[in-house]
């Protein structure tokens, strides 16, 4: 029996793909930047099958690349082009919601569950699964956890990490770490789960998770606001928070972003005139019907206007208008792509350092690429701003031609963020694309401890080789 | 130069205690259950001094037992009686608040800061540091994090773990892991800090932390409620949560607890007549002035009364009355101690399993110790109930005589919790007292991974030997 036959024997031949056409979609990452052909794509249907595949792959000297919805932006779910022979282990067939307990505000879902399905199951139980980001209709729970996904509501309910009560993980040696408990307090030894959350499959394969739910949101108020500067946006954010309103999203966008959205958006309507240097999208919410949200929002915006922090504001008057505001945010990446090639980053700084970060980024990018155009949009409430360097409007070259600037622009932005006490990788993870940044920006002590842990848990380096650690 | 002289040379001789009288307070744990004499008590004044002490102790073959406010309940901060020669490394002199940034909702505090001082500094900046528990006036930040402390507000803001943005840690080899950043999103490799949080000093010494703050609470409403059963209490909890009120504490107490509090409490007044089988203390809060909290609480309690979940309720009419309700809860452990010897536990189960847990615990304890009295009090909102077996009212023996039942009663309660998907150590940690329970109740796979990590980071076993891992 060949190695691949031995794997097919575990999952059934229909779930072990080896034909080039079947494998092709798994051989390239979401952005099309990374390619690597797996020896096979293995799709186990149970935790026991995952464990057996891991054991047999190890016996055959094959590495394993775990994959979920494959919407990651850093090439973490494809085989490394220059790495050892590997199979992709796709969790897609493990897509059951094992249980939901409304009284307990918890849900147990398998790794292959699409994130949106978990949101929906929670909503049907009159509960909220709070994580929300663009790819939620395709991304899966396992990938969400392995990359510790963020999104627009992390300022209120945390990253994916904070939503986990318990995990089930298949270890590199094929043993199952069964810690799928739904307890909210547990201090019985080291918090192992936090190694696998955000570990991008390099220490083991998450097969299921017990997740926290929240009370359903009953009311929301959403405003699209023009502000004169990032500093004004920061003051508005502080004012909203200090008011005691429950702020569940606070996004900032440069004026140029709204030009781009107006130009390329399909079915988008920017609620305020173009021309403001910066805009903010803010949403407050209440789980209780009687909270006077509208008054709260109007009062705080009024005070901010008097203080000169806000120049104009449009409040959503209907659910359709509310969704219209968020559609601008969600469709923006696609609009930006249509507008021209760009070099993208994913940095975070302390919230109070956002104005300084943006000021320095703009100044240094302008000095270096006077014809380039700076795009800045992001989760101000988390300090996580996505700064990008777009090609000039009259750029005649290819995307690849412009992308050479990544070699300079990315380290520049990362360096500014890190020098302000920030992170060069806020919510997308490391994968393949940021391994070089780990060398540049991560402390050698932290890298060394990570390598010690990797060597302890996966001494043969079989789990997702070529990812995360440089 | 002797080994101890070499340590005194780092911290100054005044900060290196070797006289028996000076050392005595550090040689016994809070409950008086564990004793172990250190070779010295070393009190460094800076992170660099901690690092140098760790290096020199290693060179001299001395183990290190980190200590904070030493209010832990499991003997984690004293030298193991049968362990290797060790020094206590007390963080008490590292008690500075390094910075507070109200705009950023963050504070950076050294490990030796008393928890209450951090709460106070936050309050002065119009912010909330939400963790709250009885020992907060003595416990220190480093110990709070090393034991991942809980308390009565974890159902709203999480355990100590959830409040951490960044950590500074001295590793077992004396290197400093400097990750004291205040970013809210960071996905650059493994989340190392979660190993040290709850690690009880066995993997390194936390020397400082960047912590999240919250908007200040502007209004609170608190009720003392009589309920017929734990199941009714669970329904009330679900009803409060589903109403959308922001529930920040939800405690359950058996009727016997209120008898004990009435009998032994100093300056305590139970707001309702004794005789109800169970009571609940519930607090809701708002950071915004305009939230109609009182109406929300009265409405939900009214509905619960109609549904038979509540038989009587007393709402705090003043801050004094509010504090009076919480004084009952805070003073309870001392009242219980006065009432007689008891065997204590610290288990958690899924919130929805609390009624079943209490029913089984009572039934099995009654069968086994018909004369013993069951005490049950705890954080229902987290599923963390402290069940204790008290000696009969006419018990003539000593505390030690009764404590022999710990050998049977603890495993019994733990087993019930674990069989319901719970934890045998919810918020107090493992220390010395629950190492045997780790053998009984923790999965061998989890224990093995913990040992791999311990061996990777502290191969010579110098950090807090004899704690956490069995």
Tab-separated table of N, CA, C and O in Angstrom, chain A residues 11 62 66 93 140 179 231 288 343-344 418 452:
chain	number	residue	atom	x	y	z
A	11	UNK	N	-9.910	7.667	5.158
A	11	UNK	CA	-11.026	8.600	4.932
A	11	UNK	C	-11.974	8.138	3.835
A	11	UNK	O	-13.036	8.746	3.629
A	62	UNK	N	5.317	12.248	5.428
A	62	UNK	CA	4.618	13.366	4.781
A	62	UNK	C	4.277	14.446	5.805
A	62	UNK	O	3.843	14.140	6.919
A	66	UNK	N	-2.906	21.905	7.376
A	66	UNK	CA	-4.342	21.946	7.650
A	66	UNK	C	-4.992	23.107	6.882
A	66	UNK	O	-4.375	24.168	6.717
A	93	UNK	N	-15.274	18.581	5.764
A	93	UNK	CA	-16.362	17.617	6.018
A	93	UNK	C	-16.761	17.579	7.494
A	93	UNK	O	-17.821	17.069	7.832
A	140	UNK	N	-13.966	29.148	7.902
A	140	UNK	CA	-14.451	28.118	8.818
A	140	UNK	C	-13.912	28.346	10.230
A	140	UNK	O	-12.903	29.021	10.427
A	179	UNK	N	-10.169	18.866	25.180
A	179	UNK	CA	-10.447	19.860	26.215
A	179	UNK	C	-11.638	20.702	25.767
A	179	UNK	O	-11.613	21.923	25.810
A	231	UNK	N	-6.801	62.624	14.966
A	231	UNK	CA	-6.851	63.028	16.362
A	231	UNK	C	-8.287	63.324	16.799
A	231	UNK	O	-8.696	62.967	17.904
A	288	UNK	N	-30.732	45.323	25.593
A	288	UNK	CA	-32.004	45.596	26.260
A	288	UNK	C	-32.782	46.639	25.477
A	288	UNK	O	-32.240	47.658	25.088
A	343	UNK	N	0.349	47.926	-2.201
A	343	UNK	CA	1.070	47.146	-1.199
A	343	UNK	C	0.295	47.291	0.105
A	343	UNK	O	0.075	48.408	0.576
A	344	UNK	N	-0.148	46.163	0.683
A	344	UNK	CA	-1.025	46.213	1.853
A	344	UNK	C	-0.294	45.830	3.136
A	344	UNK	O	0.634	45.026	3.110
A	418	UNK	N	5.822	49.224	15.009
A	418	UNK	CA	6.559	48.582	16.100
A	418	UNK	C	7.225	49.629	16.989
A	418	UNK	O	7.252	49.501	18.219
A	452	UNK	N	11.392	26.759	20.890
A	452	UNK	CA	11.463	25.711	21.918
A	452	UNK	C	10.134	24.963	22.001
A	452	UNK	O	10.104	23.734	22.119
